[in-house]
Amino acid sequence: MLRSKFSFFPLIVLIMYMHSMSAVEPDDIQFDGNILTFPYVEVADEAYEVKFSLVPSAELDPIFCPILCVKLISATESSLSSARNPAKFDGAILSAPRVVSSGQIFTGTFNYLSNYSDEIYFSVDDASTAPTFSEEDRQLWTYEEMEGRFSYCQDNSLRWTSPIPFADFNNDGYIDIFFPIGCWQDDLPSNGGSNDTAIKSGMLFYCSNDLGVYRDCSSEVFGEEFIDTSKEGGKGGMIYHHNTEEPKDLNGDGFVDFVLSLNRDVHDGRRFYNTDNLGDYEKLVSDCFDGDEEKALEYSIHNLGHCNAWSEQYIFLSNGDGTYKNSRIPWQPHWGHSVRSIPNEVGGFDLISIGYGGDVEVARITGNEITDKKLDYKMYQNFDAATQVSPYVGGYFELDGIGYWVVDGIPREYIANFEDYSEFNLETGFYGTISGIAVWKWNPGIGFEFSDYHLPPPSDFFLYEGRDGKKKTGLYKRGVPQLDGGGYYSFMKKALLDPAEGEILIVQGEQQGFIQNTKRTVPINYVAQRGSESNWDENGLYGVNAVEGFHIKDGKIVPREKSIIEGDVFFKSDGMHFRDINADGFDDLLIINHHGGIYLNNGLGVLERIDAETIKPDFNLVWPFSRDITTPYKPFVAHTVFWPLRNNGTVDLIFQEEGTNQNNTPHRKLANGRYSAGNAGVVRGNYLVETLPKISVQSVMNRWLECVNSGEMYPSSCPL
């Protein structure tokens, strides 16, 4: 750890900058140029606010003050009820865990000088620059404290997605956190279980106090210890956080609401049913409908094969008093991938859910009640054309005061020069629509009016051979070849990257690309290949996602010339979340994936990556796994999320261990034969985000290659 003199004299000059440069919090030790204030000091069972003044060099023997001495001028009862990382005095040593100084944070200790009796003096004994993430201010919850206390989660638990810190739900100025949890209620097929295994799915909700200390407040806020998204007989579903709409006030009571996107498409070894096979059809009727064929026939034959991925959809609606109602939306279970809110003609919001197999559902929010509105919407102008599209929809965006419905899927009849693309397959796979951005003006109570579309020119497309031996179509996006994946325009968000240009639409796909030389030209006759875990090949495909920006003005969509992010690519991105972290008027970006990601706006409307990997704490050293397990192992933190939880220019770190759904992971097996997740928690960040180190796309790739070539990890485990 870096050692430095803990001199307060320079602060007299720098104090005018302290509040703009430092993330000062109520329990932080502060200096106003003359007085050093400890807002909260624990002394035995009491808490005091303690103030010191600087001691002139001639007042004490210099031998006792090699760095600095201070003199006690007051000690009164603390006005704070608690502190998250308190200063402490044990009779000899006064510890100072957070002293904020000119954009830096120090930790230190003061020695009580007992040889003086006329005044109370302390000498600065040690001062060190605090680490980027605190080594002491860390909140930890074990599996037993979380889902392990529920009987239905004691055989296995999987935290399939990352913690979700999307909003301040209780309006206290701090961001609250959802931990999504799924617990399989039977073995999966790989272990002899059902192909339609139910999940007991839901959330635990953690809210903070006025100091940013978190606790499980699920019962207090939702009236449920386990916020159940599988109740009322449902088979559960895991949240698609990467394609879930940002929380917003949907019922107009001043509190944000949260509509979830749930399904059971969780890559857990189950297979879809083949409805062309009589035996498979009979099996799906038995598994998914308890043998009720009439109920099965309410769905299309095409959709039936996916019944083991279906989930019911839920929404968290505020009651207007700081509590929430967890409600099932009155739709049939379906394989949904996105639920989007859209303003209606009576001044509220309706919900549209788009899934595979033609599942388009609509509901209306009134207060905290929801009613089905699908039949009404079926009568709206162009409803089918605007909603029978790729399930990864952008949704509703207001740009320049006009409301648009933006989706991946252009009706073929609107493409003027479609014959120019005749050698390429551009279909989304849904209703003959073409993969590109379709822009519809939304007229509440009337319907959708086609406005414009974006389809790259034919010169941006190329052909290659897929792993199945069939001819495939790839696309260069900002010079980045995109192959072997889902839709080209899967995820869309609105952001203000540059106030001078206004809000723009930002789009990424769900494709694969090349990690080495991300903007290479794909050779003729290229055959797609995945990167091998044991033998990496530079031509192997990995999660390289190109990012583009678009202006939508006067109903027309135009590509942004300037890059969205330096290098134009994400690696293994699971969704984009734009926030102005440092309050400079420019949106920044947070990525939620296994490793977490932060991008800071450079003030010119381009996002630059923070080198989160070098500042991340070592979880294995800090929290050794202590539960009764059959085989010792190092805990593996599967999900980390960097987030501005305190809205003060810093980012904290949220983490969780993943768990298992396969019952085949030895290091998760307890002595009693159960399989479980591990710990979760929050680590306090100490520094303003603009002080954190940055890293270029090229440097990320170089570091990844060094990791791969070392042979110490599989390529997929090397950080990107």
XYZ file of C-alpha atoms in Angstrom:
720
model
C 0.000 0.000 0.000
C 1.230 3.476 -0.863
C 2.535 5.340 2.184
C 2.260 9.123 2.319
C 2.544 11.989 4.816
C -0.795 12.812 6.319
C -0.221 16.553 6.343
C -3.304 18.723 6.692
C -1.596 22.010 5.907
C -1.918 21.662 2.111
C -5.626 21.225 2.592
C -5.957 24.864 3.550
C -5.181 25.694 -0.058
C -7.152 22.814 -1.532
C -10.247 22.832 0.681
C -12.196 25.044 -1.748
C -12.107 22.156 -4.194
C -13.009 19.431 -1.752
C -16.725 19.238 -2.364
C -16.360 19.226 -6.126
C -13.491 16.753 -6.249
C -14.280 14.398 -3.395
C -17.123 12.077 -2.595
C -17.750 13.429 0.913
C -20.318 11.477 2.941
C -21.983 12.182 6.315
C -19.672 9.951 8.341
C -16.448 11.011 6.597
C -13.721 12.803 8.540
C -13.472 16.353 7.147
C -11.159 19.368 7.430
C -12.304 22.976 6.866
C -8.889 24.582 6.864
C -8.659 24.885 10.631
C -10.725 22.150 12.242
C -10.519 18.398 11.723
C -13.935 16.855 12.429
C -14.693 13.207 13.180
C -18.530 13.017 12.879
C -18.712 9.591 14.500
C -16.163 8.011 16.846
C -16.922 4.831 18.771
C -15.615 4.905 22.334
C -16.723 1.759 24.153
C -20.520 1.794 23.792
C -20.802 5.508 23.061
C -20.520 7.544 19.878
C -19.099 11.075 19.758
C -18.508 13.883 17.328
C -14.912 14.901 17.915
C -13.105 18.024 16.719
C -9.405 18.734 16.593
C -7.292 21.735 15.738
C -3.804 21.668 14.278
C -0.952 22.009 16.746
C 1.712 24.590 15.897
C 5.129 23.025 15.571
C 6.490 24.891 18.620
C 3.735 23.781 21.009
C 4.949 20.184 21.473
C 8.251 18.385 21.493
C 8.962 17.551 17.808
C 9.970 14.046 18.807
C 6.321 13.282 19.519
C 5.078 14.771 16.244
C 7.188 13.348 13.420
C 4.331 13.904 10.938
C 1.681 16.067 12.592
C -0.087 16.573 15.913
C -3.635 17.676 16.642
C -5.355 18.920 19.791
C -8.822 17.970 21.029
C -11.144 20.996 21.193
C -14.530 19.281 21.680
C -16.223 15.916 22.116
C -20.022 15.835 22.023
C -22.654 13.199 21.367
C -22.682 12.282 17.695
C -25.652 13.493 15.651
C -25.406 10.315 13.544
C -27.204 7.211 14.681
C -24.544 5.001 13.065
C -21.633 4.956 10.625
C -20.890 2.355 7.977
C -17.127 2.368 8.655
C -16.719 4.212 11.961
C -13.670 5.814 13.500
C -12.772 4.110 16.795
C -10.792 5.021 19.923
C -9.594 2.218 22.206
C -7.903 4.388 24.798
C -4.581 4.519 23.010
C -5.183 4.574 19.232
C -7.713 6.633 17.290
C -8.402 5.018 13.888
C -9.412 7.181 10.929
C -10.879 4.946 8.174
C -11.831 7.740 5.716
C -10.229 11.148 5.572
C -11.141 12.951 2.373
C -8.471 15.243 0.941
C -8.367 16.886 -2.486
C -9.919 14.020 -4.364
C -8.067 11.323 -2.436
C -9.095 9.297 0.552
C -6.701 8.348 3.308
C -6.810 5.878 6.153
C -4.684 6.442 9.193
C -4.150 6.164 12.936
C -3.550 8.745 15.674
C -1.584 7.963 18.843
C -2.838 9.425 22.106
C 0.012 11.376 23.762
C -0.590 10.417 27.381
C 2.495 12.293 28.642
C 0.611 15.594 28.359
C -2.022 16.375 30.991
C -3.002 19.986 30.366
C -4.494 19.228 26.918
C -5.428 16.124 24.943
C -3.060 15.642 22.020
C -2.809 13.034 19.287
C 0.064 12.376 16.919
C -0.479 11.101 13.373
C 1.180 7.712 13.435
C 0.296 6.307 10.035
C -1.399 7.479 6.897
C -1.969 5.486 3.757
C -3.753 6.131 0.520
C -6.993 4.164 0.657
C -7.454 1.378 -1.909
C -9.815 1.952 -4.836
C -12.344 -0.328 -3.164
C -12.463 -0.434 0.605
C -10.834 -3.329 2.431
C -13.119 -2.854 5.437
C -16.391 -1.323 4.260
C -17.784 -4.503 2.754
C -21.231 -5.892 3.308
C -21.571 -9.637 2.922
C -24.554 -11.991 2.804
C -24.194 -15.747 2.725
C -26.323 -18.243 0.852
C -27.842 -19.295 4.179
C -28.914 -15.688 4.857
C -30.381 -15.300 1.387
C -32.256 -18.050 -0.475
C -30.890 -20.874 1.677
C -33.466 -20.161 4.403
C -36.307 -21.166 2.078
C -37.083 -24.876 1.827
C -37.618 -24.747 -1.939
C -34.069 -23.446 -2.482
C -32.195 -25.907 -0.318
C -31.563 -28.554 -2.973
C -30.040 -26.176 -5.511
C -29.851 -22.511 -6.345
C -28.785 -20.603 -9.433
C -28.259 -16.857 -9.600
C -28.386 -16.938 -13.348
C -28.222 -13.205 -13.880
C -26.309 -10.461 -12.138
C -27.560 -8.284 -9.296
C -29.857 -5.546 -10.593
C -29.220 -2.024 -9.197
C -31.359 -0.118 -11.661
C -33.111 2.539 -9.570
C -33.885 4.222 -6.252
C -37.190 2.595 -5.363
C -37.738 4.216 -1.959
C -36.713 7.769 -2.970
C -33.935 8.070 -0.363
C -31.155 9.083 -2.770
C -29.470 5.671 -2.822
C -29.816 2.983 -5.470
C -31.524 -0.214 -4.283
C -30.557 -3.728 -5.369
C -32.495 -6.785 -6.546
C -30.855 -10.201 -6.377
C -32.614 -12.530 -8.876
C -32.822 -16.131 -7.667
C -33.983 -19.374 -9.265
C -34.319 -22.701 -7.516
C -35.067 -25.847 -9.547
C -37.829 -27.958 -8.069
C -36.692 -31.200 -9.681
C -33.651 -32.648 -11.378
C -32.978 -31.460 -14.884
C -33.089 -33.905 -17.802
C -29.340 -34.470 -17.663
C -29.877 -35.893 -14.201
C -33.044 -37.819 -14.957
C -35.556 -35.056 -14.342
C -38.393 -33.566 -16.371
C -37.909 -31.656 -19.589
C -40.298 -29.052 -18.174
C -38.760 -28.628 -14.760
C -40.349 -25.827 -12.762
C -38.305 -23.071 -11.144
C -39.166 -21.379 -7.911
C -38.101 -17.954 -9.111
C -38.085 -14.533 -7.594
C -36.086 -11.716 -6.065
C -34.633 -10.532 -2.821
C -34.756 -6.753 -2.410
C -31.981 -4.887 -0.587
C -32.489 -1.241 0.293
C -30.125 1.170 1.991
C -30.276 3.534 4.935
C -29.136 7.164 4.862
C -25.485 6.060 4.987
C -25.700 3.534 2.170
C -25.759 0.414 4.347
C -27.865 -2.323 2.766
C -30.298 -4.795 4.297
C -32.867 -7.280 3.065
C -36.125 -5.309 3.101
C -38.203 -7.647 0.881
C -40.876 -8.220 3.531
C -41.072 -4.569 4.516
C -41.431 -3.241 0.957
C -43.138 -6.095 -0.933
C -44.892 -7.989 1.847
C -43.050 -11.157 0.771
C -39.861 -12.605 2.261
C -39.227 -14.093 -1.187
C -40.623 -11.839 -3.930
C -42.156 -14.724 -5.814
C -42.420 -14.634 -9.622
C -43.638 -18.231 -9.724
C -46.669 -17.937 -7.462
C -50.255 -18.676 -8.454
C -49.196 -22.010 -9.918
C -46.612 -20.651 -12.346
C -43.443 -22.540 -13.274
C -41.147 -19.570 -12.770
C -38.710 -17.755 -14.985
C -35.359 -16.012 -14.859
C -35.164 -12.313 -15.575
C -33.594 -11.235 -18.865
C -32.002 -8.180 -17.274
C -30.107 -7.360 -20.468
C -33.415 -6.920 -22.284
C -35.512 -5.584 -19.425
C -36.816 -2.037 -19.558
C -35.338 0.508 -17.158
C -37.630 1.180 -14.169
C -39.843 4.263 -14.430
C -43.016 5.638 -12.865
C -45.735 3.732 -14.710
C -48.702 4.564 -12.453
C -47.974 8.227 -11.776
C -47.539 8.111 -7.989
C -43.979 9.479 -7.799
C -42.258 6.109 -7.294
C -40.556 4.114 -10.040
C -42.094 0.799 -11.090
C -40.391 -2.214 -12.630
C -41.777 -4.568 -15.266
C -39.776 -7.774 -15.657
C -38.943 -9.845 -18.745
C -39.040 -13.478 -17.610
C -38.600 -16.844 -19.276
C -37.043 -20.248 -18.737
C -34.640 -20.063 -21.669
C -31.700 -20.671 -19.366
C -29.392 -23.088 -21.219
C -29.886 -25.769 -18.639
C -29.793 -28.919 -20.749
C -33.487 -29.076 -21.596
C -34.526 -29.415 -25.249
C -37.508 -28.055 -27.099
C -40.272 -30.431 -28.168
C -40.680 -31.420 -31.811
C -44.351 -30.837 -32.550
C -44.061 -32.783 -35.835
C -43.391 -35.934 -33.824
C -46.481 -37.531 -32.276
C -44.559 -38.893 -29.292
C -42.996 -35.511 -28.614
C -46.382 -33.809 -28.931
C -47.953 -36.187 -26.438
C -45.022 -35.636 -24.110
C -45.341 -31.840 -24.218
C -49.077 -32.068 -23.512
C -48.265 -34.220 -20.512
C -45.318 -32.121 -19.277
C -46.537 -28.601 -19.967
C -50.322 -28.947 -19.673
C -50.823 -31.818 -17.224
C -52.412 -33.841 -20.045
C -55.033 -31.171 -20.927
C -54.953 -31.141 -24.756
C -57.668 -28.470 -25.024
C -55.503 -26.095 -23.037
C -52.553 -26.896 -25.284
C -54.560 -26.107 -28.393
C -55.101 -22.536 -27.178
C -51.557 -21.995 -28.464
C -50.304 -22.277 -32.021
C -48.603 -25.537 -32.950
C -45.442 -23.598 -33.781
C -45.266 -22.104 -30.316
C -46.088 -25.286 -28.442
C -42.637 -26.785 -28.938
C -41.187 -24.068 -26.736
C -43.531 -24.634 -23.821
C -40.710 -25.595 -21.431
C -39.302 -22.068 -21.870
C -42.578 -20.318 -21.052
C -42.991 -18.071 -18.051
C -45.681 -15.887 -16.614
C -44.781 -12.192 -16.496
C -44.674 -10.026 -13.363
C -44.537 -6.350 -12.527
C -43.555 -4.478 -9.359
C -46.010 -1.580 -8.986
C -45.781 1.025 -6.248
C -48.607 1.536 -3.775
C -47.658 5.219 -3.487
C -46.402 4.926 0.092
C -42.970 3.321 -0.343
C -44.322 -0.226 -0.561
C -44.828 -2.330 -3.673
C -47.206 -4.936 -5.038
C -45.737 -7.922 -6.890
C -48.391 -8.727 -9.481
C -48.744 -11.294 -12.211
C -49.689 -9.689 -15.524
C -52.917 -11.367 -16.814
C -51.344 -13.059 -19.837
C -50.938 -16.672 -20.785
C -47.478 -18.107 -20.066
C -45.230 -17.562 -23.077
C -41.608 -17.492 -24.216
C -41.215 -13.762 -23.828
C -38.037 -11.822 -24.306
C -39.112 -8.241 -23.815
C -41.882 -6.331 -22.083
C -42.089 -2.655 -23.037
C -44.190 0.236 -21.728
C -45.898 2.639 -24.108
C -48.040 5.714 -23.299
C -51.777 5.316 -23.851
C -54.584 7.683 -24.813
C -55.785 8.223 -21.204
C -52.480 9.540 -19.868
C -51.075 6.300 -18.431
C -49.044 3.378 -19.737
C -49.775 0.086 -21.418
C -47.450 -2.921 -21.619
C -46.545 -4.844 -24.765
C -44.821 -8.233 -24.506
C -43.201 -9.792 -27.555
C -42.064 -13.408 -27.571
C -41.177 -16.225 -29.882
C -43.992 -17.914 -31.741
C -46.269 -14.947 -32.328
C -46.909 -14.184 -28.698
C -47.808 -10.497 -28.578
C -49.620 -9.546 -25.383
C -50.913 -6.160 -24.192
C -52.070 -4.953 -20.759
C -53.041 -1.611 -19.174
C -51.784 -0.220 -15.860
C -54.319 1.646 -13.722
C -52.973 2.470 -10.263
C -51.468 -0.834 -9.223
C -53.958 -2.960 -11.120
C -53.447 -4.484 -14.577
C -56.036 -5.441 -17.178
C -55.664 -7.231 -20.506
C -55.953 -4.965 -23.595
C -54.849 -7.278 -26.401
C -58.191 -7.292 -28.236
C -58.305 -3.475 -28.238
C -54.789 -3.218 -29.646
C -55.557 -5.775 -32.341
C -57.849 -3.124 -33.830
C -55.112 -0.467 -33.883
C -53.469 0.674 -37.107
C -50.517 -1.564 -38.161
C -50.467 -3.421 -34.838
C -49.383 -6.753 -36.342
C -46.801 -5.188 -38.657
C -45.178 -3.244 -35.804
C -45.164 -6.052 -33.241
C -44.682 -9.284 -35.187
C -40.927 -8.782 -35.200
C -37.780 -10.077 -33.527
C -38.562 -10.527 -29.802
C -35.569 -8.378 -28.882
C -37.388 -5.113 -29.456
C -36.127 -1.640 -28.718
C -39.521 -0.353 -27.642
C -40.853 3.142 -27.153
C -38.533 6.181 -27.293
C -39.267 9.894 -27.221
C -36.813 11.835 -29.385
C -37.200 15.540 -30.184
C -40.645 15.465 -28.589
C -42.001 12.719 -30.859
C -42.849 9.221 -29.627
C -41.491 6.314 -31.680
C -41.813 2.549 -31.556
C -38.439 1.166 -32.695
C -37.848 -2.521 -33.460
C -35.584 -4.959 -35.290
C -37.729 -6.096 -38.184
C -38.625 -4.176 -41.354
C -41.678 -5.321 -43.337
C -40.293 -6.283 -46.743
C -42.782 -4.126 -48.642
C -41.259 -0.941 -47.199
C -37.748 -1.636 -48.569
C -37.401 0.254 -51.835
C -34.393 -1.588 -53.288
C -34.787 -5.045 -51.826
C -33.697 -6.704 -55.078
C -30.173 -5.316 -54.492
C -29.849 -7.737 -51.534
C -30.903 -10.841 -53.453
C -27.723 -12.862 -52.727
C -28.038 -12.342 -48.951
C -30.418 -13.790 -46.375
C -31.560 -10.810 -44.309
C -34.671 -12.299 -42.726
C -35.143 -12.090 -38.982
C -36.969 -15.421 -38.994
C -40.172 -13.705 -37.845
C -43.059 -13.114 -40.269
C -40.823 -12.439 -43.246
C -39.400 -9.265 -41.716
C -35.905 -8.089 -42.653
C -33.245 -7.510 -40.001
C -32.850 -3.764 -39.700
C -34.237 -0.915 -37.642
C -37.876 -0.030 -38.281
C -39.130 3.295 -36.918
C -42.883 3.744 -36.313
C -44.564 6.890 -35.025
C -46.843 6.031 -32.138
C -50.285 7.631 -32.012
C -51.947 6.608 -28.701
C -55.398 5.161 -29.175
C -54.904 5.024 -32.963
C -51.846 2.876 -33.684
C -48.522 2.759 -35.470
C -47.544 4.883 -38.474
C -44.528 3.707 -40.466
C -41.893 6.446 -40.459
C -38.485 5.222 -41.674
C -36.006 2.369 -41.570
C -32.279 1.691 -41.452
C -30.844 -1.093 -43.594
C -27.098 -1.063 -44.317
C -26.103 -0.936 -47.996
C -25.458 -4.254 -49.785
C -21.708 -3.530 -49.733
C -21.705 -3.954 -45.922
C -22.929 -7.560 -46.130
C -20.793 -10.617 -46.862
C -21.156 -14.375 -47.214
C -19.452 -17.151 -45.264
C -20.000 -20.792 -44.446
C -21.629 -21.620 -41.136
C -20.609 -24.466 -38.877
C -23.553 -26.416 -40.276
C -22.085 -26.188 -43.795
C -24.771 -23.769 -44.999
C -24.207 -20.372 -46.581
C -24.622 -17.550 -44.048
C -24.838 -13.775 -44.205
C -22.602 -11.547 -42.101
C -22.560 -7.774 -41.669
C -19.828 -5.160 -41.247
C -20.977 -2.666 -38.602
C -18.606 0.298 -38.325
C -16.022 -1.949 -39.962
C -16.530 -4.745 -37.400
C -17.563 -8.096 -38.964
C -20.554 -9.583 -37.126
C -21.294 -13.289 -37.585
C -22.916 -16.335 -36.028
C -25.441 -14.929 -33.638
C -28.861 -13.471 -33.069
C -30.286 -10.243 -34.398
C -28.077 -7.467 -35.708
C -30.056 -4.906 -33.696
C -30.975 -6.760 -30.513
C -30.549 -4.113 -27.821
C -31.497 -0.437 -28.012
C -31.201 2.390 -25.516
C -31.520 6.167 -25.563
C -28.706 8.365 -24.231
C -27.444 11.947 -24.131
C -23.779 11.532 -24.972
C -23.349 15.099 -26.224
C -25.875 17.809 -25.252
C -25.039 19.667 -28.469
C -26.471 16.842 -30.607
C -29.365 15.865 -28.336
C -30.502 12.380 -27.382
C -29.632 9.538 -29.717
C -30.517 5.882 -30.171
C -27.690 3.462 -29.334
C -27.836 -0.062 -30.701
C -25.856 -3.282 -30.367
C -26.406 -6.771 -31.711
C -25.897 -10.233 -30.280
C -23.288 -11.542 -32.699
C -19.824 -12.992 -32.642
C -16.634 -11.431 -33.973
C -12.849 -11.699 -33.875
C -10.959 -10.678 -30.764
C -7.712 -10.179 -32.621
C -8.074 -7.342 -35.102
C -11.760 -6.700 -34.534
C -12.091 -4.799 -37.827
C -10.460 -7.369 -40.111
C -11.862 -8.296 -43.501
C -13.500 -11.718 -43.540
C -11.741 -13.857 -46.159
C -13.643 -15.419 -49.021
C -14.763 -18.965 -48.172
C -14.360 -18.367 -44.422
C -15.879 -21.186 -42.358
C -17.273 -20.107 -38.987
C -15.607 -21.630 -35.970
C -15.963 -21.039 -32.278
C -12.927 -20.368 -30.182
C -11.743 -23.591 -28.572
C -11.435 -23.748 -24.800
C -8.322 -25.894 -25.000
C -6.727 -24.624 -28.200
C -7.482 -21.042 -29.100
C -7.367 -20.102 -32.777
C -7.215 -16.455 -33.861
C -9.960 -17.163 -36.391
C -12.335 -18.408 -33.714
C -15.420 -16.344 -32.939
C -16.117 -14.765 -29.556
C -18.555 -12.286 -28.079
C -17.460 -9.145 -29.955
C -20.406 -6.760 -30.328
C -20.285 -3.674 -32.526
C -22.021 -0.550 -31.178
C -23.688 2.102 -33.322
C -25.536 5.347 -32.762
C -28.471 6.840 -34.696
C -30.195 10.192 -34.859
C -33.964 10.144 -35.299
C -35.175 13.578 -36.355
C -38.435 14.484 -38.048
C -39.188 10.788 -38.380
C -35.972 9.975 -40.261
C -33.218 7.697 -38.920
C -29.621 8.656 -39.735
C -26.433 6.895 -38.531
C -24.235 8.895 -36.188
C -20.851 9.580 -37.760
C -18.987 9.702 -34.470
C -18.199 6.510 -32.548
C -20.243 5.636 -29.483
C -17.321 3.973 -27.718
C -13.611 4.006 -28.379
C -12.889 1.087 -30.726
C -16.606 0.606 -31.588
C -16.927 -2.757 -29.790
C -18.027 -4.347 -26.559
C -16.792 -7.721 -25.414
C -19.422 -10.091 -23.993
C -21.878 -7.304 -23.294
C -25.151 -8.288 -21.654
C -26.881 -4.937 -21.876
C -26.331 -1.172 -21.764
C -27.268 1.197 -18.943
C -26.626 4.902 -19.410
C -26.136 7.154 -16.404
C -24.429 10.513 -15.892
C -22.170 9.174 -13.158
C -20.086 12.318 -12.566
C -22.863 14.890 -13.150
C -21.074 16.650 -16.026
C -24.114 16.666 -18.334
C -22.812 13.787 -20.482
C -24.157 10.249 -20.120
C -21.709 7.519 -19.150
C -22.249 3.786 -19.528
C -22.396 0.745 -17.258
C -22.302 -2.800 -18.603
C -23.718 -5.731 -16.680
C -21.931 -8.990 -17.451
C -19.818 -11.489 -15.552
C -16.926 -9.060 -15.192
C -18.697 -5.698 -15.040
C -17.830 -2.667 -17.115
C -17.649 1.130 -16.835
C -17.339 3.581 -19.710
C -16.744 7.269 -19.020
C -17.723 10.007 -21.459
C -14.670 11.972 -22.638
C -16.705 15.184 -22.925
C -16.831 14.867 -26.715
C -19.625 12.307 -26.793
C -17.391 9.224 -27.012
C -17.212 6.629 -24.228
C -13.845 5.373 -22.944
C -13.425 2.188 -20.965
C -12.367 2.205 -17.326
C -9.873 -0.550 -16.555
C -12.126 -2.256 -14.028
C -10.078 -5.439 -13.993
C -7.041 -3.765 -12.389
C -9.065 -2.103 -9.628
C -11.246 -5.074 -8.711
C -10.562 -6.504 -5.221
C -9.432 -10.089 -4.681
C -12.549 -11.829 -3.409
C -10.779 -15.135 -2.867
C -8.509 -13.601 -0.283
C -11.091 -11.504 1.463
C -13.915 -13.987 1.795
C -12.629 -17.542 2.072
C -15.424 -20.038 1.792
C -16.165 -21.396 5.231
C -19.243 -23.562 4.771
C -19.225 -27.304 5.218
C -18.335 -28.491 1.747
C -17.173 -31.850 0.544
C -14.173 -30.489 -1.357
C -12.276 -27.291 -0.418
C -12.095 -24.731 -3.195
C -11.526 -21.084 -3.867
C -14.814 -19.183 -4.125
C -15.594 -18.005 -7.613
C -17.299 -14.653 -7.945
C -19.299 -15.173 -11.107
C -20.962 -11.774 -11.384
C -19.600 -8.348 -10.578
C -21.443 -5.087 -11.192
C -19.930 -1.621 -10.901
C -22.630 0.914 -10.104
C -23.030 4.470 -8.719
C -25.069 3.329 -5.724
C -24.603 6.585 -3.803
C -25.070 9.056 -6.676
C -21.936 10.948 -5.657
C -19.541 10.391 -8.546
C -18.148 7.091 -7.277
C -18.955 3.517 -8.232
C -19.413 0.708 -5.746
C -19.015 -2.977 -6.554
C -21.844 -5.488 -6.208
C -20.950 -9.170 -6.489
C -22.434 -12.618 -6.167
C -21.404 -16.211 -6.547
C -23.490 -17.966 -9.119
C -24.591 -21.398 -7.862
C -25.662 -24.290 -10.035
C -28.719 -25.750 -11.710
C -27.101 -28.974 -12.883
C -26.211 -30.676 -9.626
C -22.848 -31.622 -11.084
C -20.534 -28.977 -9.705
C -18.368 -30.567 -6.975
C -17.253 -27.304 -5.360
C -20.892 -26.368 -4.750
C -21.802 -29.653 -3.086
C -22.321 -29.472 0.639
C -21.670 -32.350 2.996
C -25.422 -33.001 3.158
C -25.557 -33.523 -0.616
C -27.174 -30.225 -1.502
C -25.977 -27.772 -4.128
C -26.055 -24.072 -3.495
C -24.879 -20.617 -4.404
C -22.309 -18.804 -2.318
C -21.923 -15.279 -1.031
C -23.149 -11.928 -2.284
C -22.321 -8.432 -1.178
C -21.388 -4.809 -1.760
C -17.925 -3.238 -1.630
C -17.585 0.503 -1.139
C -15.732 2.460 -3.809
C -13.477 5.220 -2.571
C -12.675 7.359 -5.579
C -14.426 9.540 -8.113
C -14.927 7.713 -11.383
C -12.875 10.213 -13.419
C -9.804 9.341 -11.333
C -9.953 5.644 -12.266
C -7.535 4.281 -14.893
C -8.684 3.807 -18.502
C -7.779 1.114 -21.007
C -8.041 0.978 -24.792
C -9.770 -1.754 -26.789
C -6.403 -2.850 -28.146
C -4.956 -3.150 -24.637
C -7.939 -5.243 -23.548
C -7.297 -7.625 -26.430
C -3.561 -7.775 -25.682
C -4.245 -8.620 -22.049
C -6.746 -11.275 -23.048
C -4.213 -12.830 -25.435
C -1.550 -12.845 -22.730
C -3.965 -14.646 -20.407
C -4.926 -17.176 -23.090
C -1.341 -17.881 -24.115
C -0.273 -18.402 -20.516
C -2.423 -21.529 -20.388
C -3.503 -20.736 -16.814
C -7.164 -20.188 -17.766
C -9.578 -21.221 -20.456
C -10.093 -18.423 -23.000
C -13.671 -17.897 -21.810
C -12.419 -17.298 -18.256
C -9.849 -14.680 -19.266
C -11.246 -11.232 -18.535
C -12.623 -9.099 -21.340
